[in-house]
Amino acid sequence: MGTANGQQPAAEGASSDKLRHVESMSELPSGAGKISGINAVVLGESLAAEENDLIFPSSDFSANALVSSPKQYREMYERSIKNPAGFWSEIAETFYWKEKWNPAEVCSENLDVTKGPVQINWFKGGKTNICYNAVDRNIESGNGDKIAMYWEGNEPSQDGKLTYSELLEKVCQLANYLKSLGVGKGDAVIIYLPMLLELPIAMLACARIGAVHSVVFAGFSADSLAQRIVDCKPKLVITCNAVKRGVKPIFLKDIVDVALVESEKNGVSVGLCLTYENQSAMKREDTKWQPERDVWWQDVVTKFPTKCDVEWVDAEDPLFLLYTSGSTGKPKGVLHTSGGYMVYTATTFKYAFDYKPTDIYWCTADCGWITGHSYVTYGPLLNGATVLVFEGTPNYPDSGRCWDIVDKYNVTIFYTAPTLVRSLMRDGTEYVTRYSRKSLRVLGSVGEPINPSAWRWFYNIVGDSRCPISDTWWQTETGGFMITPLPGAWPQKPGSATFPFFGVQPVIVDEKGQEIEGECSGYLCIKKSWPGAFRTLYGDHERYETTYFKPFAGYYFTGDGCSRDKDGYHWLTGRVDDVINVSGHRIGTAEVESALVSHPQCAEAAVVGVEHEVKGQGIYAFVTLVDGVPYSEELRKSLIMTVRNQIGAFAAPDKIHWAPGLPKTRSGKIMRRILRKIAARQLDELGDISTLAEPAVVDQLIALSDC
């Protein structure tokens, strides 16, 4: 990726006003219309329909927003960059600290591997506890009777709720039980649970006593779970006997049993498996049991006291481990610490969703991923929010389930993934429009770049063209949002993550690590640290430095490609390792996928690179069509022409592979590794497909290889 329009990289030390475009948009229009060739759309007044739409917040929305203008954002952002210690200390002081940090040492860092080991510290020496701040502090402020969490089960008839006071009692009971086992500060606990309330309860209980939780998504295979057990050597594993995903039962305890046997073969023996009886999925008498190792949650935890002392920990003490897949080798144990993560997740949640105390917030993510840590559990509760926890699937019993839930609980903030948006698009608008959704106020997108056509559908249909979309870019490693709209502050462009959050300094660099100014494309890096940054990879600091800090010395390398347009808006183009080099042209797979999905008959697309004897690499596209649309040669040509028209002839797919469905994990992530093997005809190297939501999709794709 190089500079656009032949621009040269900025000279070292050169300064530029990167936020001038924000200031110029401080005068919001009173209605829709053209502004310098741009189609201006105002919330609640018209639909987003064109490629170059600019969606402005309405004057009413901005007037009530936490950040209500480009001018206010600019002032706060510039302070956060010029005086990060003062900016973040002021926010940190709104939380409870048993002991304050040294004001002269709010932050210390070295991101330059040429100057010594990489290290990041925020509020070091300060003593706090994230569980106390997320739960006790809300009760002490008079919100003990406020609903902390609603729970919606797999079946629409299953639901529950906990006030902040009730949540604290359950957290304390589990914390006391863990203490009775000898679990204490610094000990690891593996949590392998579905989206029951017991999952965030278990996270908070660990945090309360200073234990380090490692949540493993309850869709991972026994081998994957065993890898994580061997790496962090937990004192115990917490799971449940089974869960239902739609009509399909998943026997989690059986998976744990296999993983524990495998772990023992690799020298790590876990002596206790605490198992929650999930009666709606499986009775305890049907559960395989090892009496010397297995214990029922309901038999022991409920007998412990409902009050538990807090373990005060240093801001830089470990809070949790979360394993993320590397492109090669074993999973990486991303380590987050307590103080900075607490301050950052709370602040990003508050501003990116324009949070109000009356909001009902629903994030569809599983706590097995970073989104479930930061924006199901910690970020919302630190703000005293009411959170919805959903166990089921968004298309069960039908594709209207999400909007049924929105109406049932009067959800005001809805945060989900582009994969889900595209899936619901495919099923048709009638599943959306049969529900009111009038409670919705802010929408959010997470996990991958959202293509403009899906953005517009989300905005027009789900939000009735009156809800801004917080299209957030961030990573497991960053802990919280890095580039994101602030809903009332500036206009949005469909598909763009817009501008950096407070304290975040994104830069785009070329292959040599030179910063590029203005309109350009390149590698996205961050200079200077932020409070939510991860501190290391567990047990492998060398890999931490090699992966994230050696590619461009002095910067955190995100691994993502990014474009910045003439107005300064950021457009994420996908992982750099998901970039295809076609005849010297570097093409982001997300860019091609977005072009394909803009075709009215394409519901979803996934693009991978394949070897090409002339071009080096060719573009291979798996395409899922809208229901009822037949495969045809004419449509194939039309899809290719769409890409040619939107990106250029060099980006035209060499192959369109019809796909009734795509191989996805149960969280909705497309498994491109499998698609690459199918495209390359390496069918004996597909690996483990048992973790897929629908393993049969793989056979369907293989059968359609030559169609």
XYZ file of C-alpha atoms in Angstrom:
707
model
C 0.000 0.000 0.000
C 1.434 3.332 -0.976
C 0.473 6.950 -1.077
C -2.494 8.099 -3.127
C -2.162 10.572 -5.988
C 1.594 10.429 -5.835
C 1.779 12.239 -2.487
C 5.058 11.999 -0.650
C 5.289 10.890 2.970
C 5.299 13.773 5.413
C 8.708 14.920 6.522
C 9.701 14.005 10.042
C 8.397 16.565 12.483
C 5.961 18.018 9.968
C 2.696 19.056 11.525
C -0.743 18.983 9.958
C -4.201 19.811 11.160
C -5.739 16.378 10.802
C -9.033 17.500 12.333
C -9.776 20.518 10.140
C -12.546 18.581 8.357
C -14.332 18.003 11.666
C -14.330 21.705 12.470
C -15.737 22.584 9.042
C -18.751 20.358 9.683
C -19.820 22.189 12.816
C -22.717 23.797 10.964
C -25.199 20.947 10.589
C -27.807 21.305 7.839
C -31.463 21.849 8.655
C -32.613 19.312 6.081
C -31.513 16.903 3.371
C -29.904 18.233 0.229
C -26.677 18.540 -1.693
C -23.584 20.028 -0.062
C -20.653 20.405 -2.465
C -21.793 17.379 -4.428
C -22.414 15.281 -1.307
C -25.870 13.975 -0.535
C -26.629 15.287 2.972
C -29.027 13.130 4.975
C -30.310 14.134 8.419
C -31.362 11.603 11.061
C -35.099 11.022 10.985
C -35.700 13.101 7.857
C -34.745 10.894 4.912
C -33.265 7.560 3.851
C -29.616 6.886 3.088
C -29.609 5.745 -0.512
C -26.516 6.914 -2.369
C -22.857 5.914 -2.388
C -21.684 9.357 -1.259
C -24.247 9.923 1.473
C -23.198 11.976 4.480
C -25.521 11.292 7.414
C -25.788 14.196 9.848
C -27.142 13.916 13.385
C -30.360 15.850 13.848
C -30.235 19.043 15.898
C -32.330 17.342 18.605
C -29.971 14.363 18.842
C -26.880 16.568 18.980
C -28.406 18.886 21.573
C -28.801 15.964 23.986
C -25.574 14.136 23.142
C -22.608 13.821 25.501
C -20.417 15.165 22.695
C -22.683 17.479 20.767
C -20.486 19.094 18.132
C -17.273 18.745 16.146
C -15.898 21.675 18.150
C -16.481 19.911 21.482
C -14.909 16.705 20.159
C -11.911 18.571 18.851
C -11.314 20.326 22.167
C -11.570 17.063 24.134
C -9.473 15.124 21.631
C -6.689 17.704 21.510
C -6.523 17.797 25.320
C -6.329 13.981 25.423
C -3.346 14.064 23.046
C -1.514 17.069 24.483
C -2.078 16.162 28.151
C -2.984 12.462 28.343
C -2.003 12.218 32.019
C -4.363 15.033 32.988
C -7.167 13.883 30.690
C -7.224 10.270 31.848
C -6.531 11.055 35.518
C -9.590 13.279 35.622
C -11.729 10.394 34.313
C -10.021 7.782 36.538
C -10.843 9.826 39.629
C -14.571 9.237 39.033
C -13.947 5.585 40.044
C -13.113 4.213 43.478
C -9.432 3.666 44.268
C -8.324 2.229 47.597
C -5.021 3.996 46.987
C -4.295 6.678 44.376
C -1.525 6.366 41.811
C 1.438 8.726 41.777
C 0.260 11.825 39.863
C 3.750 12.190 38.394
C 3.610 8.654 36.935
C 0.160 8.308 35.364
C 1.693 6.683 32.303
C 5.076 5.247 31.421
C 5.746 3.484 28.148
C 8.222 2.323 25.570
C 6.826 1.209 22.220
C 10.179 1.311 20.416
C 11.882 -2.096 20.347
C 15.168 -0.430 19.366
C 15.211 1.345 22.746
C 14.620 -1.651 24.991
C 11.790 -3.972 26.022
C 8.278 -2.821 25.136
C 6.338 -1.863 28.270
C 3.138 0.063 29.026
C 1.940 1.185 32.468
C -1.079 3.275 33.446
C -1.952 4.356 37.020
C 0.722 2.024 38.369
C 0.693 1.954 42.163
C -2.983 2.772 42.302
C -5.061 0.119 44.092
C -8.576 -0.668 42.866
C -10.934 -3.506 41.938
C -13.012 -3.584 38.757
C -15.760 -5.763 40.296
C -16.208 -3.281 43.147
C -16.464 -0.409 40.664
C -18.858 -2.297 38.379
C -21.248 -3.545 41.074
C -20.746 -2.293 44.666
C -20.206 1.313 43.589
C -23.566 1.353 41.786
C -25.346 -0.010 44.839
C -23.677 2.540 47.086
C -24.840 5.335 44.785
C -28.463 4.254 45.317
C -28.961 1.999 42.289
C -29.145 -1.340 44.090
C -32.704 -1.937 42.850
C -31.898 -1.024 39.243
C -31.857 -3.939 36.800
C -28.237 -4.781 36.069
C -28.917 -7.633 33.664
C -31.865 -9.037 31.800
C -31.454 -12.563 30.475
C -33.239 -13.867 27.386
C -32.952 -17.616 26.879
C -32.829 -19.778 23.806
C -36.627 -20.112 23.819
C -38.692 -16.885 23.778
C -40.467 -18.095 26.922
C -37.210 -18.225 28.916
C -36.092 -15.060 30.645
C -34.773 -13.664 33.901
C -33.273 -10.574 35.505
C -30.966 -9.454 38.306
C -30.810 -6.113 40.080
C -27.398 -4.752 41.017
C -27.964 -5.942 44.609
C -28.946 -9.450 43.460
C -25.972 -9.552 41.079
C -23.603 -8.678 43.914
C -24.984 -11.474 46.105
C -24.460 -14.086 43.390
C -20.982 -12.787 42.585
C -20.021 -12.935 46.276
C -21.314 -16.492 46.704
C -19.185 -17.750 43.813
C -16.195 -15.664 44.953
C -16.430 -17.184 48.435
C -16.632 -20.683 46.956
C -13.540 -20.040 44.836
C -11.692 -18.766 47.910
C -12.664 -21.954 49.768
C -10.833 -23.905 47.063
C -7.696 -21.842 47.594
C -8.180 -19.723 44.456
C -6.606 -16.327 45.032
C -4.813 -13.387 43.515
C -3.043 -14.257 40.277
C -4.546 -17.757 39.925
C -6.105 -18.614 36.555
C -9.677 -19.853 36.144
C -10.984 -21.173 32.810
C -14.648 -20.321 32.109
C -16.325 -22.380 29.362
C -19.951 -21.292 29.546
C -22.697 -20.208 27.151
C -24.488 -16.879 27.568
C -26.135 -17.656 30.862
C -26.034 -15.007 33.590
C -23.541 -17.293 35.319
C -20.926 -16.320 32.713
C -20.595 -12.613 33.641
C -21.134 -13.622 37.293
C -18.094 -15.926 37.042
C -15.993 -13.185 35.424
C -16.889 -10.697 38.151
C -16.305 -13.251 40.934
C -12.780 -13.912 39.670
C -12.081 -10.185 39.413
C -13.398 -9.639 42.944
C -10.774 -11.919 44.501
C -7.928 -10.979 42.145
C -8.038 -14.245 40.160
C -7.330 -14.083 36.415
C -10.241 -15.320 34.319
C -9.810 -16.817 30.897
C -13.140 -17.175 29.124
C -13.110 -19.703 26.301
C -15.934 -19.380 23.778
C -18.303 -22.317 24.255
C -18.068 -23.198 20.591
C -14.401 -24.139 20.624
C -13.479 -27.785 20.261
C -11.957 -29.953 22.984
C -8.519 -29.578 21.361
C -8.770 -25.784 21.389
C -9.932 -25.789 24.996
C -7.104 -28.145 25.971
C -4.543 -25.826 24.343
C -5.744 -22.966 26.534
C -5.801 -25.110 29.674
C -2.230 -26.261 29.090
C -1.064 -22.704 28.470
C -2.553 -20.975 31.552
C -2.717 -23.945 33.994
C -5.997 -23.023 35.725
C -7.000 -23.987 39.259
C -10.394 -25.132 37.940
C -12.685 -25.112 34.913
C -16.213 -23.683 35.138
C -18.735 -25.015 32.617
C -22.318 -26.255 32.275
C -23.632 -29.634 31.195
C -25.203 -28.519 27.908
C -26.780 -25.663 25.986
C -29.273 -25.435 23.149
C -28.558 -23.319 20.093
C -31.955 -23.160 18.428
C -33.120 -26.768 18.399
C -29.597 -28.192 18.490
C -28.145 -29.354 21.844
C -24.408 -28.879 22.444
C -22.939 -31.082 25.172
C -20.375 -28.773 26.726
C -19.484 -31.006 29.651
C -18.541 -33.818 27.242
C -16.221 -31.408 25.429
C -14.622 -30.368 28.721
C -14.146 -34.023 29.720
C -12.181 -34.712 26.543
C -10.170 -31.492 26.965
C -9.208 -32.370 30.538
C -7.976 -35.807 29.465
C -5.957 -34.200 26.664
C -4.534 -31.585 29.058
C -3.418 -34.274 31.471
C -1.547 -36.015 28.656
C 0.333 -32.724 28.222
C 1.262 -32.463 31.870
C -1.501 -30.177 33.164
C -4.016 -31.754 35.533
C -7.095 -29.786 36.602
C -8.575 -31.231 39.777
C -12.018 -29.626 39.684
C -14.755 -29.031 37.121
C -17.549 -26.809 38.490
C -20.616 -27.569 36.382
C -23.806 -25.522 36.180
C -26.931 -27.600 35.571
C -28.637 -25.969 32.594
C -31.966 -27.758 33.022
C -33.550 -26.446 29.828
C -30.876 -28.222 27.782
C -30.057 -31.346 29.801
C -30.945 -32.960 33.127
C -28.196 -33.770 35.589
C -29.004 -37.488 35.594
C -28.161 -37.583 31.872
C -24.796 -35.876 32.392
C -21.591 -37.918 32.382
C -19.965 -37.532 35.780
C -16.682 -38.100 37.581
C -17.523 -37.722 41.302
C -13.928 -37.197 42.379
C -13.528 -34.214 40.038
C -16.953 -32.851 39.050
C -19.132 -30.638 41.272
C -22.593 -29.208 40.572
C -22.695 -25.406 40.885
C -26.199 -25.486 42.387
C -25.079 -27.932 45.115
C -22.182 -25.872 46.469
C -22.163 -22.215 45.401
C -25.616 -21.406 46.789
C -24.507 -22.437 50.303
C -21.881 -19.690 50.589
C -22.348 -16.217 52.149
C -23.662 -13.365 49.995
C -20.937 -10.990 51.157
C -17.303 -11.273 50.142
C -14.382 -8.960 50.877
C -12.736 -7.301 47.895
C -9.120 -8.031 46.967
C -7.575 -4.660 46.159
C -5.159 -5.050 43.281
C -2.590 -2.827 41.609
C -3.736 -1.128 38.436
C -1.136 -3.170 36.556
C -2.081 -6.534 38.092
C -3.562 -9.000 35.550
C -7.351 -8.968 35.118
C -7.919 -11.536 32.371
C -6.404 -13.638 29.623
C -8.185 -13.947 26.301
C -6.767 -16.183 23.624
C -6.873 -14.995 20.040
C -5.870 -17.064 17.036
C -2.610 -16.329 15.339
C -2.161 -16.899 11.608
C 0.326 -19.596 12.580
C 1.314 -21.328 15.772
C -0.505 -21.635 19.064
C -3.212 -19.167 20.189
C -1.940 -15.909 21.666
C -2.869 -15.237 25.297
C -3.672 -11.528 25.278
C -3.195 -10.160 28.807
C -5.166 -7.155 30.066
C -4.579 -5.481 33.420
C -7.052 -3.906 35.819
C -6.848 -0.130 36.155
C -6.301 1.220 32.661
C -8.671 -1.315 31.128
C -11.376 -0.318 33.628
C -11.062 3.388 32.859
C -10.851 2.887 29.093
C -13.746 0.441 28.595
C -16.057 2.539 30.759
C -15.179 5.732 28.888
C -15.436 4.268 25.385
C -18.825 2.702 26.200
C -20.148 5.973 27.584
C -19.191 8.189 24.659
C -19.388 5.873 21.627
C -22.980 4.901 22.465
C -23.903 8.297 23.967
C -25.033 6.353 27.026
C -27.876 7.674 29.197
C -28.918 6.151 32.583
C -32.344 5.277 31.122
C -30.892 3.202 28.266
C -31.504 -0.536 27.864
C -28.399 -1.866 26.150
C -28.018 -5.053 24.121
C -24.779 -6.321 22.642
C -25.246 -9.607 20.755
C -21.629 -10.715 21.303
C -20.631 -13.718 23.376
C -18.441 -13.187 26.447
C -16.033 -15.673 24.876
C -14.771 -12.759 22.745
C -13.325 -9.392 23.719
C -16.580 -7.615 22.802
C -18.362 -9.636 25.474
C -15.721 -8.659 28.030
C -15.600 -4.953 27.279
C -19.130 -4.262 26.070
C -21.372 -6.906 27.645
C -19.821 -7.064 31.100
C -17.327 -4.438 32.198
C -17.949 -1.268 30.167
C -21.750 -1.182 30.656
C -21.755 -2.168 34.346
C -19.052 0.395 35.150
C -21.540 2.973 33.867
C -24.423 1.525 35.893
C -26.190 0.378 32.723
C -28.939 -2.186 32.270
C -27.553 -4.930 30.018
C -29.357 -7.637 28.057
C -27.660 -11.054 27.929
C -28.952 -13.319 25.140
C -28.349 -17.071 25.157
C -30.057 -17.950 21.880
C -29.522 -17.425 18.174
C -30.787 -14.412 16.203
C -32.770 -16.506 13.697
C -34.556 -18.835 16.135
C -37.438 -19.500 16.128
C -37.409 -17.191 13.096
C -35.466 -14.240 11.722
C -37.555 -11.746 13.654
C -36.138 -12.829 17.026
C -33.837 -9.813 17.429
C -36.626 -7.311 16.911
C -38.999 -9.295 19.109
C -36.386 -8.963 21.871
C -35.884 -5.250 21.152
C -39.612 -4.648 21.622
C -39.903 -6.960 24.645
C -37.245 -5.094 26.646
C -37.504 -1.665 24.959
C -33.859 -1.875 23.899
C -32.436 1.563 23.125
C -28.846 0.678 22.110
C -28.277 -2.337 19.838
C -24.687 -3.424 19.091
C -24.013 -6.289 16.676
C -21.788 -7.619 13.880
C -21.982 -6.978 10.119
C -22.297 -10.742 9.603
C -25.599 -10.706 11.484
C -26.781 -7.606 9.623
C -26.088 -9.222 6.252
C -27.738 -12.471 7.338
C -30.891 -10.626 8.381
C -30.807 -8.583 5.169
C -30.883 -11.827 3.240
C -33.982 -13.018 5.092
C -35.960 -9.955 4.072
C -37.315 -6.771 5.590
C -40.666 -8.288 6.572
C -39.037 -9.889 9.626
C -37.942 -6.432 10.760
C -40.946 -4.304 9.887
C -43.464 -6.536 11.685
C -41.968 -5.194 14.945
C -42.066 -1.643 16.271
C -38.388 -1.028 17.227
C -39.456 2.472 18.305
C -37.310 2.228 21.430
C -34.064 2.084 19.425
C -31.900 5.182 19.746
C -28.350 4.157 18.756
C -27.094 1.229 16.634
C -23.583 -0.207 16.646
C -21.380 -2.409 14.467
C -18.365 -4.493 15.505
C -16.007 -7.208 14.302
C -15.159 -6.285 10.732
C -15.643 -3.406 8.310
C -19.353 -3.067 7.494
C -19.953 -2.670 3.769
C -21.935 0.451 2.791
C -24.983 -1.443 1.484
C -25.338 -3.333 4.786
C -24.780 -0.062 6.674
C -27.604 1.610 4.756
C -29.962 -1.355 5.326
C -29.149 -1.309 9.046
C -29.741 2.441 9.130
C -32.830 2.627 6.904
C -34.695 -0.547 7.869
C -33.653 -1.458 11.404
C -33.233 2.098 12.649
C -35.973 3.697 10.523
C -33.338 6.232 9.376
C -33.389 7.894 12.817
C -30.602 6.034 14.678
C -26.911 6.835 14.197
C -24.582 3.842 13.819
C -21.449 3.595 15.941
C -19.290 1.635 13.494
C -16.469 0.751 15.870
C -12.942 -0.314 14.963
C -10.886 -1.970 17.688
C -9.266 -5.315 18.560
C -8.846 -7.892 21.303
C -5.474 -6.311 21.896
C -6.729 -2.713 22.225
C -9.285 -3.522 24.943
C -11.749 -0.920 23.697
C -12.808 1.266 20.783
C -10.008 3.033 18.895
C -11.701 4.629 15.895
C -15.440 5.189 16.194
C -18.198 7.686 15.513
C -19.515 9.705 18.450
C -23.218 9.684 17.547
C -24.099 13.357 18.022
C -20.795 14.944 17.116
C -20.247 14.696 13.355
C -21.715 13.274 10.134
C -21.182 9.652 9.193
C -20.198 8.011 5.932
C -21.641 4.490 5.487
C -18.816 2.004 6.007
C -16.338 4.384 7.636
C -15.223 4.091 11.266
C -14.673 7.896 11.034
C -12.287 9.434 13.617
C -10.118 8.375 16.576
C -11.375 8.096 20.138
C -9.865 10.289 22.829
C -6.206 9.554 23.461
C -5.790 7.455 20.305
C -3.286 8.566 17.666
C -3.767 6.493 14.508
C -1.247 6.901 11.708
C -1.070 5.367 8.258
C 2.401 4.279 7.209
C 3.946 2.901 4.044
C 6.048 -0.259 3.729
C 9.072 1.597 5.155
C 7.176 2.801 8.206
C 6.996 6.413 7.010
C 3.840 8.254 8.063
C 1.656 9.325 5.150
C -0.424 12.459 5.396
C -3.685 13.383 3.707
C -5.646 11.106 1.411
C -3.840 7.765 1.313
C -3.824 4.018 1.916
C -1.368 2.001 3.940
C -0.780 0.153 7.173
C -2.654 1.295 10.268
C -0.451 1.890 13.302
C -0.949 3.631 16.640
C 1.658 5.864 18.191
C 1.704 6.366 21.948
C -0.180 4.061 24.312
C -3.740 4.285 25.632
C -5.061 2.971 28.976
C -6.847 -0.089 27.539
C -3.835 -1.485 25.666
C -2.829 -5.091 26.367
C 0.437 -5.423 28.224
C 1.888 -8.664 26.885
C 1.154 -12.107 25.463
C 0.994 -14.473 28.404
C 4.299 -16.271 28.821
C 5.663 -14.958 25.533
C 6.702 -11.308 25.660
C 9.084 -11.907 22.745
C 6.158 -12.871 20.503
C 4.310 -9.762 21.757
C 7.162 -7.543 20.596
C 7.770 -9.433 17.357
C 4.121 -9.463 16.250
C 3.009 -5.983 17.219
C 6.027 -3.695 17.647
C 8.876 -4.929 15.435
C 7.178 -4.408 12.051
C 7.319 -0.617 12.548
C 9.588 0.468 15.413
C 8.002 3.019 17.716
C 4.434 2.077 16.775
C 1.821 -0.509 17.702
C 1.114 -2.282 14.400
C -2.544 -3.247 14.173
C -2.148 -5.733 11.323
C -4.909 -3.883 9.466
C -4.888 -1.907 6.274
C -6.567 1.488 6.252
C -7.466 4.269 3.866
C -8.022 7.890 4.819
C -10.169 9.968 2.491
C -9.868 13.667 1.651
C -12.087 14.534 4.626
C -9.927 12.555 7.046
C -12.392 9.691 7.537
C -10.809 6.279 8.189
C -11.868 3.249 6.139
C -10.607 -0.118 7.377
C -9.724 -2.444 4.515
C -9.262 -5.648 6.490
C -6.304 -7.585 7.796
C -3.077 -7.059 5.920
C -2.775 -10.838 5.700
C -6.159 -10.722 3.944
C -4.675 -8.578 1.193
C -4.319 -10.139 -2.250
C -1.471 -9.032 -4.488
C -2.778 -9.208 -8.063
C -0.228 -8.183 -10.670
C 1.331 -5.792 -8.173
C -1.983 -4.363 -7.047
C -2.645 -4.841 -3.327
C -6.361 -5.494 -2.923
C -8.108 -5.845 0.438
C -10.492 -8.795 0.499
C -12.995 -6.697 2.472
C -13.039 -4.159 -0.349
C -13.964 -6.789 -2.947
C -16.519 -8.363 -0.600
C -18.151 -4.986 -0.070
C -18.440 -4.440 -3.826
C -20.005 -7.880 -4.349
C -22.518 -7.421 -1.520
C -23.592 -4.089 -3.019
C -25.125 -6.134 -5.860
C -28.876 -6.395 -5.118
C -28.895 -10.173 -5.631
C -25.863 -10.918 -3.441
C -26.587 -11.577 0.248
C -23.047 -12.330 1.423
C -19.574 -12.828 0.004
C -16.191 -14.044 1.196
C -13.054 -13.503 -0.870
C -9.718 -15.331 -0.677
C -6.550 -15.330 -2.729
C -5.395 -18.263 -4.862
C -2.194 -18.863 -6.764
C -2.254 -17.583 -10.359
C 0.482 -18.433 -12.816
C 0.323 -15.019 -14.513
C -0.877 -12.571 -11.850
C 0.838 -14.158 -8.865
C -2.459 -14.252 -7.033
C -6.005 -14.393 -8.294
C -9.251 -13.438 -6.577
C -11.608 -16.269 -5.645
C -15.061 -15.217 -4.423
C -17.605 -17.325 -2.565
C -21.036 -15.750 -3.113
C -24.307 -16.404 -1.282
C -27.352 -15.150 -3.164
C -30.557 -13.631 -1.860
C -33.189 -16.308 -1.189
C -34.947 -17.456 -4.339
C -32.386 -16.097 -6.800
C -31.108 -18.870 -9.121
C -27.498 -19.331 -10.150
C -26.845 -18.210 -13.718
C -23.997 -17.252 -16.002
C -25.591 -13.829 -16.509
C -25.552 -13.195 -12.776
C -21.953 -14.351 -12.520
C -20.964 -11.787 -15.167
C -23.040 -9.111 -13.474
C -21.277 -9.678 -10.143
C -17.856 -9.463 -11.790
C -18.883 -6.280 -13.583
C -20.017 -4.767 -10.281
C -16.529 -5.248 -8.855
C -14.910 -3.893 -12.025
C -17.105 -0.827 -11.838
C -16.594 -0.141 -8.147
C -12.895 -0.943 -7.772
C -11.375 -1.537 -11.187
C -10.701 -4.298 -13.683
C -7.663 -5.447 -11.677
C -9.982 -6.389 -8.783
C -12.396 -8.502 -10.828
C -12.779 -12.006 -9.321
C -11.241 -14.795 -11.370
C -13.772 -17.239 -9.952
C -17.281 -16.905 -8.538
C -18.069 -19.955 -6.426
C -21.777 -20.298 -5.608
C -22.242 -20.779 -1.861
C -25.613 -21.748 -0.307
C -23.900 -20.853 2.986
C -20.455 -19.992 4.298
C -18.506 -21.947 6.924
C -18.913 -19.964 10.144
C -18.175 -20.441 13.789
C -21.130 -20.317 16.135
C -20.312 -16.673 16.808
C -20.781 -15.911 13.101
C -17.126 -15.540 12.076
C -16.408 -16.766 8.548
C -13.660 -19.393 8.528
C -11.588 -18.172 5.582
C -8.932 -20.785 6.317
C -11.404 -23.429 5.117
C -12.394 -21.359 2.092
C -8.736 -21.021 1.071
C -8.316 -24.798 1.177
C -11.464 -25.339 -0.926
C -10.358 -22.710 -3.433
C -6.912 -24.313 -3.708
C -8.490 -27.820 -3.934
C -6.535 -28.867 -0.845
C -9.515 -30.867 0.358
C -7.441 -33.242 2.485
C -6.168 -30.291 4.544
C -9.456 -28.818 5.759
C -8.649 -29.562 9.400
C -11.168 -29.589 12.233
C -14.612 -28.434 11.070
C -16.469 -29.581 14.184
C -16.543 -26.045 15.610
C -18.585 -24.761 12.662
C -22.196 -23.821 13.245
C -23.128 -25.937 10.181
C -20.353 -28.373 9.193
C -22.471 -29.672 6.279
C -21.876 -26.363 4.479
C -18.342 -27.546 3.663
C -19.620 -30.554 1.694
C -22.070 -28.312 -0.178
C -19.259 -25.966 -1.192
C -17.061 -28.829 -2.351
C -19.959 -30.207 -4.419
C -20.390 -26.809 -6.093
C -16.681 -26.344 -6.831
C -17.050 -26.816 -10.570
C -20.405 -25.090 -11.016
